[in-house]
Short mmCIF file of C-alpha atoms in Angstrom, two decimals:
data_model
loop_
_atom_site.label_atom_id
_atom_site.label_comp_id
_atom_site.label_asym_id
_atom_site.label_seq_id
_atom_site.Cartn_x
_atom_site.Cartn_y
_atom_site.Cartn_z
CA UNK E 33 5.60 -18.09 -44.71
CA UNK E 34 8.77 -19.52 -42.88
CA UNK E 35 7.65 -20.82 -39.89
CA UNK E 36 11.38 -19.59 -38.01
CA UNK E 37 10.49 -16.11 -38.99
CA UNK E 38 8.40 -13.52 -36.53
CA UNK E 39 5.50 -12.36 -38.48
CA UNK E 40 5.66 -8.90 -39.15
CA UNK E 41 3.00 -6.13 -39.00
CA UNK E 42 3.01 -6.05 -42.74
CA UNK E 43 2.19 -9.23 -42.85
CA UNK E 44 -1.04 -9.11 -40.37
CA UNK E 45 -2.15 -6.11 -42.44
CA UNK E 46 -1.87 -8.24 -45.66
CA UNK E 47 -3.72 -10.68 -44.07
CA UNK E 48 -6.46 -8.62 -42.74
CA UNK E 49 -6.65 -6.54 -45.93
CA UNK E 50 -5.82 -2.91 -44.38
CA UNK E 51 -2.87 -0.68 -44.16
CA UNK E 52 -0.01 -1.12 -41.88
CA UNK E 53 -0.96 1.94 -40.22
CA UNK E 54 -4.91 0.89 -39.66
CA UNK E 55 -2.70 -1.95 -38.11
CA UNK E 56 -0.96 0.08 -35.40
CA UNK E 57 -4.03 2.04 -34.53
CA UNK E 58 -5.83 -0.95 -33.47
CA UNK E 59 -2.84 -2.50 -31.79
CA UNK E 60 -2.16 1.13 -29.83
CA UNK E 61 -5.88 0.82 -28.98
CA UNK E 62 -6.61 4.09 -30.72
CA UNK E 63 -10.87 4.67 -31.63
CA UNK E 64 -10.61 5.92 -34.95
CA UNK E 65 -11.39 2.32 -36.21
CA UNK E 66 -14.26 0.62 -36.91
CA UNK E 67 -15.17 -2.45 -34.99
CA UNK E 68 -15.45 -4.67 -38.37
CA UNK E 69 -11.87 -3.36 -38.91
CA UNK E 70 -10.39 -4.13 -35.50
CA UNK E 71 -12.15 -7.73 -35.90
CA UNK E 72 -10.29 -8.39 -38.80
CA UNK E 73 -7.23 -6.80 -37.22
CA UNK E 74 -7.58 -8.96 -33.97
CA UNK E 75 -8.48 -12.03 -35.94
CA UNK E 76 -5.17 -11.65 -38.35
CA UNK E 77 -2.71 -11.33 -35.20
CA UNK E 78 -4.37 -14.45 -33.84
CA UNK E 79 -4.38 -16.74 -36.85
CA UNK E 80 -0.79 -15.35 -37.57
CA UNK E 81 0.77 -15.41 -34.03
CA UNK E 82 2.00 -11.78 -34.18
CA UNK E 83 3.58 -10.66 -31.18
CA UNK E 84 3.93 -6.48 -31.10
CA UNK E 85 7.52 -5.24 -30.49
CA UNK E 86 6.98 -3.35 -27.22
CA UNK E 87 10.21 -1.10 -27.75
CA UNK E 88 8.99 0.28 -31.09
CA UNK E 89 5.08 0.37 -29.66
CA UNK E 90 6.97 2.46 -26.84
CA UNK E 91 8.58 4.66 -28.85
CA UNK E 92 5.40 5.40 -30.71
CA UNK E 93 3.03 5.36 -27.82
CA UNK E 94 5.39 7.01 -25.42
CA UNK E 95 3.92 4.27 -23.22
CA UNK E 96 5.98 1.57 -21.58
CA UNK E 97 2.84 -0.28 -19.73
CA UNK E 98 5.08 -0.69 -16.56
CA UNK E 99 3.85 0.79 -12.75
CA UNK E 100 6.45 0.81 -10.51
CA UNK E 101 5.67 -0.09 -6.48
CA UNK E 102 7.98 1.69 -4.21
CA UNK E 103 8.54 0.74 -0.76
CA UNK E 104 10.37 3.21 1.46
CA UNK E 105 11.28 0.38 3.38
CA UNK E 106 14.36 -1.81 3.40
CA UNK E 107 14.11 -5.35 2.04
CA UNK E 108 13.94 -7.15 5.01
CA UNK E 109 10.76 -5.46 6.12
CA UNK E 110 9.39 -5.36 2.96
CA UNK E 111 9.59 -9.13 2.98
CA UNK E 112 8.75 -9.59 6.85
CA UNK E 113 5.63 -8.03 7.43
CA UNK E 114 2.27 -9.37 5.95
CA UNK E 115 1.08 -5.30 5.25
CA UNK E 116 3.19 -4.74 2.29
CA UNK E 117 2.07 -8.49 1.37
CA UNK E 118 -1.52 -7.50 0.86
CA UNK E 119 -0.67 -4.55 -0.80
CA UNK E 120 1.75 -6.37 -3.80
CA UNK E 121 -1.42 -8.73 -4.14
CA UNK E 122 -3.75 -5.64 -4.76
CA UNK E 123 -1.77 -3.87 -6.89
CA UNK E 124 -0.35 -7.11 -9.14
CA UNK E 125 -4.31 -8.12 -9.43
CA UNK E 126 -5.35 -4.97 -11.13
CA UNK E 127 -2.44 -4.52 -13.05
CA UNK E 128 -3.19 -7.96 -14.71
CA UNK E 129 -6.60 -7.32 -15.48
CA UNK E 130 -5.41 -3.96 -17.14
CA UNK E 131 -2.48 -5.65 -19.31
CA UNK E 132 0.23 -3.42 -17.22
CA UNK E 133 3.40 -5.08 -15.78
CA UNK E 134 4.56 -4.11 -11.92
CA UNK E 135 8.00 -3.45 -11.02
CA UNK E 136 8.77 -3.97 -7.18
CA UNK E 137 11.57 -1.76 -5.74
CA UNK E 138 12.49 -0.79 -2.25
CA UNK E 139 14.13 2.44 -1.05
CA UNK E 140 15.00 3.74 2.33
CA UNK E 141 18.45 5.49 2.82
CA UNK E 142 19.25 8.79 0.95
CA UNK E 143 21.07 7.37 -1.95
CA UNK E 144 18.44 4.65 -2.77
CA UNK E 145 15.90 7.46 -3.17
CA UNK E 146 18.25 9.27 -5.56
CA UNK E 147 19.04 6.12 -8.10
CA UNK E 148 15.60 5.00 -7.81
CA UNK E 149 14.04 8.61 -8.56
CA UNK E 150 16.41 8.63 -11.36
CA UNK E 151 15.46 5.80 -13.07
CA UNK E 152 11.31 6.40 -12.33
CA UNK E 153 11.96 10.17 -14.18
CA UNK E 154 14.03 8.23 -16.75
CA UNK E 155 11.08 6.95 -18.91
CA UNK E 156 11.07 3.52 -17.75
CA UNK E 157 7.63 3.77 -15.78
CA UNK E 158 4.01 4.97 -16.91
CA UNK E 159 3.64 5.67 -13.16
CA UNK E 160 4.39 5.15 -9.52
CA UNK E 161 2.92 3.97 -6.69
CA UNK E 162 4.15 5.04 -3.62
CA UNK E 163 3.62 2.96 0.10
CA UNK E 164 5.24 3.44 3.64
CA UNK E 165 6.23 7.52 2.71
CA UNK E 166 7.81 9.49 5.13
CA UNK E 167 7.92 12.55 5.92
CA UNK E 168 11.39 13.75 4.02
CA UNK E 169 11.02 11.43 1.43
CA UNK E 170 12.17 12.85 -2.11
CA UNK E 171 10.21 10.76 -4.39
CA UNK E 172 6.77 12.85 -4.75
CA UNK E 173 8.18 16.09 -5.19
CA UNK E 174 10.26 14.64 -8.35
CA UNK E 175 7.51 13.01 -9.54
CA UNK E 176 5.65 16.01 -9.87
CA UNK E 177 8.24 17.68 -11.03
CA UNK E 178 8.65 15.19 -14.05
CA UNK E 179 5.09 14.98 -14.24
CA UNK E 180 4.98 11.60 -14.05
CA UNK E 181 1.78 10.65 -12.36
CA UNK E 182 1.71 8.73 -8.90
CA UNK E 183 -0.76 7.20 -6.03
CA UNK E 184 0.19 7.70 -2.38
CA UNK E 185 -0.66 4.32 -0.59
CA UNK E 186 -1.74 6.58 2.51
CA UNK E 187 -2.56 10.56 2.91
CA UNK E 188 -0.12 12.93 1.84
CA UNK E 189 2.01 13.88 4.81
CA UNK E 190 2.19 17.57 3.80
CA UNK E 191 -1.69 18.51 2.66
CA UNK E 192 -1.96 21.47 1.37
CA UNK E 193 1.03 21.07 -1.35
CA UNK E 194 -0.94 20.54 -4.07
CA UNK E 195 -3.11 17.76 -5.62
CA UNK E 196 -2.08 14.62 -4.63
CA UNK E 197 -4.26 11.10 -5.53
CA UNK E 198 -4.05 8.29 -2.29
CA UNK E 199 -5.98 5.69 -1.47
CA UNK E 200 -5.94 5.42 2.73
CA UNK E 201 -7.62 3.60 5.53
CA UNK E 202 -9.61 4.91 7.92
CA UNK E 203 -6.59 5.25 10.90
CA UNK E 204 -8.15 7.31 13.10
CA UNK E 205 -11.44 5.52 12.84
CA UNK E 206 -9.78 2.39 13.09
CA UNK E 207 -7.30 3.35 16.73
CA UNK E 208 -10.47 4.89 17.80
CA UNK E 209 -12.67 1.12 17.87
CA UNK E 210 -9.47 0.04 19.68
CA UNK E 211 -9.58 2.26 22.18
CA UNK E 212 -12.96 2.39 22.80
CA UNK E 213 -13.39 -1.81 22.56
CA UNK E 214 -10.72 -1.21 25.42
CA UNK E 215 -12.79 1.62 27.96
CA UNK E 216 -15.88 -0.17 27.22
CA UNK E 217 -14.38 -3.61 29.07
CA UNK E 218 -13.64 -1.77 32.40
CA UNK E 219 -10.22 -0.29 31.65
CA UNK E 220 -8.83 2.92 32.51
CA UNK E 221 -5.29 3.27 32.15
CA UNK E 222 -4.96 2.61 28.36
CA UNK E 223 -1.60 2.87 26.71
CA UNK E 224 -0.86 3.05 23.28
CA UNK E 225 2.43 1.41 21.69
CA UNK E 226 1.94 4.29 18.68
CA UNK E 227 3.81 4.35 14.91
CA UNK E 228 6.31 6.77 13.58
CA UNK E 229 5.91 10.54 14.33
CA UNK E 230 6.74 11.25 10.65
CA UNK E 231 4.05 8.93 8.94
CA UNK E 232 0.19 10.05 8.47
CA UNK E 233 -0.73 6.22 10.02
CA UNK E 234 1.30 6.99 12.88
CA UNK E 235 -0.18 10.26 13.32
CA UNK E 236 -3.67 9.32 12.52
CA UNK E 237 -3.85 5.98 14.93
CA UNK E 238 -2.51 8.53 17.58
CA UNK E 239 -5.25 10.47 16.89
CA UNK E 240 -7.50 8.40 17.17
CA UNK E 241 -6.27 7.27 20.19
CA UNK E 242 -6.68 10.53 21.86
CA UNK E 243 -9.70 11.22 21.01
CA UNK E 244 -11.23 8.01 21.88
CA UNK E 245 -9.87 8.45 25.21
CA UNK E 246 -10.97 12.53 25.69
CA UNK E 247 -14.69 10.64 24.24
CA UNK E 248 -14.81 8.09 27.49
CA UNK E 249 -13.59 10.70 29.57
CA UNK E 250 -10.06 9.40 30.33
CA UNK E 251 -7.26 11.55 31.01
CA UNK E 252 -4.59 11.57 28.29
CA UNK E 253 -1.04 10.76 30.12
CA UNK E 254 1.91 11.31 28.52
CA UNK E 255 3.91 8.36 30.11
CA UNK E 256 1.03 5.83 28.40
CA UNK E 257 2.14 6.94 25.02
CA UNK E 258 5.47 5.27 23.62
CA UNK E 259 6.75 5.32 20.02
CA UNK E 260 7.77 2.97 17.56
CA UNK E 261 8.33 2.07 13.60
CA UNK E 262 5.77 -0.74 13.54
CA UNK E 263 7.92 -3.63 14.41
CA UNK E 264 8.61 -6.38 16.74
CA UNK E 265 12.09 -4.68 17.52
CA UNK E 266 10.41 -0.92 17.88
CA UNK E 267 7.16 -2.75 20.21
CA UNK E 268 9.25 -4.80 22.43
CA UNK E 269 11.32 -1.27 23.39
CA UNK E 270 8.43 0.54 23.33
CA UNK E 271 6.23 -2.03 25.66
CA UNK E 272 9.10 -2.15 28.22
CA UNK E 273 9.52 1.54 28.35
CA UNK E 274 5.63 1.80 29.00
CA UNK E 275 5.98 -0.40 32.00
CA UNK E 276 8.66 1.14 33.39
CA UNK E 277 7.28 4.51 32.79
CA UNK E 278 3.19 3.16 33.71
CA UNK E 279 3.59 0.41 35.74
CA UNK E 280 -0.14 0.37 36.49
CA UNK E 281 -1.55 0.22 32.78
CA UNK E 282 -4.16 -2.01 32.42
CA UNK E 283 -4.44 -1.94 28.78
CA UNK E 284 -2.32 -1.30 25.39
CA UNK E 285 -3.59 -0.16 21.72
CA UNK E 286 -0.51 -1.24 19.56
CA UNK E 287 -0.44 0.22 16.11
CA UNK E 288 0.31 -2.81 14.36
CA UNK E 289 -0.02 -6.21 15.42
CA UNK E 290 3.51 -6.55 14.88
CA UNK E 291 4.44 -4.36 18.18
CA UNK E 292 1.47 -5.83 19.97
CA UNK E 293 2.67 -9.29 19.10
CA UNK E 294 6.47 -7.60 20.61
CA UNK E 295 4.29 -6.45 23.50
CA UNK E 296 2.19 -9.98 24.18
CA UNK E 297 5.90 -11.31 24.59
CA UNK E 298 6.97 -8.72 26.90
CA UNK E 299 4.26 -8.71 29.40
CA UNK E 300 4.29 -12.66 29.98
CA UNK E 301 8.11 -12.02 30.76
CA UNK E 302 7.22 -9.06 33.27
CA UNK E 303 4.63 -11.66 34.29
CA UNK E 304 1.14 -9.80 33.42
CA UNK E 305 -1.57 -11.97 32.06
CA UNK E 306 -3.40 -11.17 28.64
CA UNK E 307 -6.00 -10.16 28.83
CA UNK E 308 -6.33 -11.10 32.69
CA UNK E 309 -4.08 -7.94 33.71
CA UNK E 310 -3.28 -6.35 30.69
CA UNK E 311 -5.76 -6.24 27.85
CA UNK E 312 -4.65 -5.88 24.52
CA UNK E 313 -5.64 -4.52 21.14
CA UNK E 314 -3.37 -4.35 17.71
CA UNK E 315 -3.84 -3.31 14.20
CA UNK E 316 -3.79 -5.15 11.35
CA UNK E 317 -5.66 -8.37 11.55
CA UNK E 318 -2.62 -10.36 10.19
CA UNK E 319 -2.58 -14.44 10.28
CA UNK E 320 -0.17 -14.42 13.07
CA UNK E 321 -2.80 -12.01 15.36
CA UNK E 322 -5.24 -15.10 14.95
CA UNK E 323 -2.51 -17.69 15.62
CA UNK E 324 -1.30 -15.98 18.65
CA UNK E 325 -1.38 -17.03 22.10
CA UNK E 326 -4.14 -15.56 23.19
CA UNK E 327 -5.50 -14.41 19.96
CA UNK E 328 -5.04 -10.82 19.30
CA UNK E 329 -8.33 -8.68 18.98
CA UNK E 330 -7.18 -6.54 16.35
CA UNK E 331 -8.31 -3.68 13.96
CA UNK E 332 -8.99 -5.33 10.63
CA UNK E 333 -7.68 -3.13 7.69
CA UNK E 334 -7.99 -3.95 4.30
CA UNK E 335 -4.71 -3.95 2.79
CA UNK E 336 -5.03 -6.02 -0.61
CA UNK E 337 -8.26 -3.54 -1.33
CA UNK E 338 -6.15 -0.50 -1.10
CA UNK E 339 -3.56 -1.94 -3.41
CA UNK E 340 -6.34 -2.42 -5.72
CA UNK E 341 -7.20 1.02 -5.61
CA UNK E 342 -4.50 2.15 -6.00
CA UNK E 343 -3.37 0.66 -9.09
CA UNK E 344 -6.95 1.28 -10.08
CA UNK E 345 -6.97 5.00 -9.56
CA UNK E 346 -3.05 5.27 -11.52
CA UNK E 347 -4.78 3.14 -14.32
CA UNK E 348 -7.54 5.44 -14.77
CA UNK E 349 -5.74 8.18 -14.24
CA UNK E 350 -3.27 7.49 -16.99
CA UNK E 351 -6.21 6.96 -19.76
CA UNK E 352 -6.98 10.81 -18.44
CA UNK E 353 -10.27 9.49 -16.97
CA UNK E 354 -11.82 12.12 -13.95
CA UNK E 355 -10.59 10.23 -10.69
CA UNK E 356 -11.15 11.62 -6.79
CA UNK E 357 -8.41 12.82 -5.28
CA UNK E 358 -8.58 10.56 -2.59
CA UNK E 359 -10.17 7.15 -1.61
CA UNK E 360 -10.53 6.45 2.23
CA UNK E 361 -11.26 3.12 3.52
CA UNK E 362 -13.19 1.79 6.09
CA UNK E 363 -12.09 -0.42 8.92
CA UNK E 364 -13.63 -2.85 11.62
CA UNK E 365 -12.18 -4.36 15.17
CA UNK E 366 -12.08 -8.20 15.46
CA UNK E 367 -12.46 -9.44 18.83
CA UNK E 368 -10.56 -12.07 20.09
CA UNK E 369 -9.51 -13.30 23.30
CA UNK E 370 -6.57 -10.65 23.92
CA UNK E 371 -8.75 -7.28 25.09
#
């Protein structure tokens, strides 16, 4: 055979001594063969070096073996915070193990959503997995509508619209060991630097909030609550509002460590002491919460896990396999020298 030339998948069923057909059932991974078969099979594409044409296997297969990850986030935060980081690790680790390829893409303004949804119902993707949804985001309902099938990195934020497959952590379990890790050292006028109105986490960590504060018999005061998007940006606003609005707080929950990194920087310039005057408790458990100055007692979440999961329950969900709707995960508070 000329050694310039691709071998073909005529040739590997010469070789193996089957039909060309016995030849794409093994490669498609179809059952109908016997393991002596596929041996022979396996063994031929090996000793000959064939490489399947994945544009004819997809045309066949009506498979491409491509997941996309969508971020409803722009680039720059995509990029910036050490969440989405975790997640990309989960997700590419399982993919690998399952021979599937991940496409990255980002979408946050109205027209993103639009190009990007066109191309996901397009054919291009065997699924989707979906992180940092909002509220009015477009993407799930046209996924359903194509019937494409997706994972929600988080709990649907409209339950009750059908069945929807996520993989989510434990938020309100997670604000609530803040909170309480908080009461339980002496303080009483908790604050809470909280996430997005229109995002289950930022609902859920609220939540939690409230209810650990109703549970140690706090009053809940509506000038200790100020909103962000989970930033450094949003938490530095949202910390100076709070001390305008509470000057006598004596502790802050931040959402993410992010804003209670933001919020660390904004008490020393109002001149409070962590955790001295101001105790303080984030969300996350990020490198920079250890590295900080006084290390950040955080809520550990497990973000690379839940990628996992996620690609896991897509994955198994694509080979029709029975999957639960939806996975929750459990988190834990690491105490440092912050609150």
């Amino acid at each position: 055979m000329d050694g310039e030339r691709r071998p073909t998948l005529e040739a590997v069923a010469r070789h193996a001594g089957v039909g060309r057909g016995t030849v794409s059932r093994v490669i498609n991974g179809s059952e109908r063969v016997s393991e002596r078969t596929r041996a022979a099979v396996q063994s031929a594409i090996e000793e000959l070096g064939y490489v399947p044409n994945r544009a004819a296997r997809t045309l066949v297969t009506r498979r491409t073996d491509m997941v996309a990850l969508v971020v409803s986030e722009s680039e720059e935060r995509l990029f910036a915070q050490p969440f989405f980081a975790g997640i990309v690790r989960g997700v590419a680790g399982v993919l690998a193990e399952r021979g599937l390829q991940l496409l990255l893409a980002t979408a946050r303004t109205a027209a993103d959503h639009e190009r990007l949804g066109d191309y996901l119902v397009g054919g291009h993707v065997d699924g989707v997995l979906l992180v940092s949804l909002h509220a009015d985001d477009p993407l799930p309902g046209r996924l359903t509508a194509a019937g494409i099938p997706f994972v929600l990195g988080g709990r649907p934020a409209h339950p009750g619209a059908g069945a929807v497959h996520y993989v989510d952590i434990d938020n309100v379990g997670g604000a609530g060991l803040a909170v309480r890790r908080l009461a339980g050292i002496g303080r009483r006028r908790i604050a809470t630097v909280a996430g997005p109105a229109d995002m289950p986490a930022g609902q859920d960590r609220l939540e939690g909030y409230l209810r650990a504060l109703e549970e140690a018999g706090l009053e809940a005061d509506p000038a200790l609550v100020a909103r962000a998007d989970f930033s450094r940006e949003g938490g530095t606003r949202a910390m100076r509002g709070l001390l305008e609005a509470a000057p006598d707080l004596d502790a802050v929950f931040a959402a993410s460590d992010d804003m209670a990194l933001a919020a660390l920087r904004v008490l020393r310039e109002a001149g409070r002491r962590v955790p001295e005057d101001v105790a303080l408790v984030g969300y996350d458990d990020t490198d920079l919460a250890a590295g900080a100055d006084p290390p950040l007692t955080t809520v550990h979440q497990p973000t690379e896990r839940m990628g996992g999961e996620m690609a896991r329950l897509l994955a198994d969900r694509a080979l029709a396999r029975a999957v639960p709707e939806g996975v929750v995960l459990e988190t834990r508070l690491v105490v440092r020298a912050s609150g």
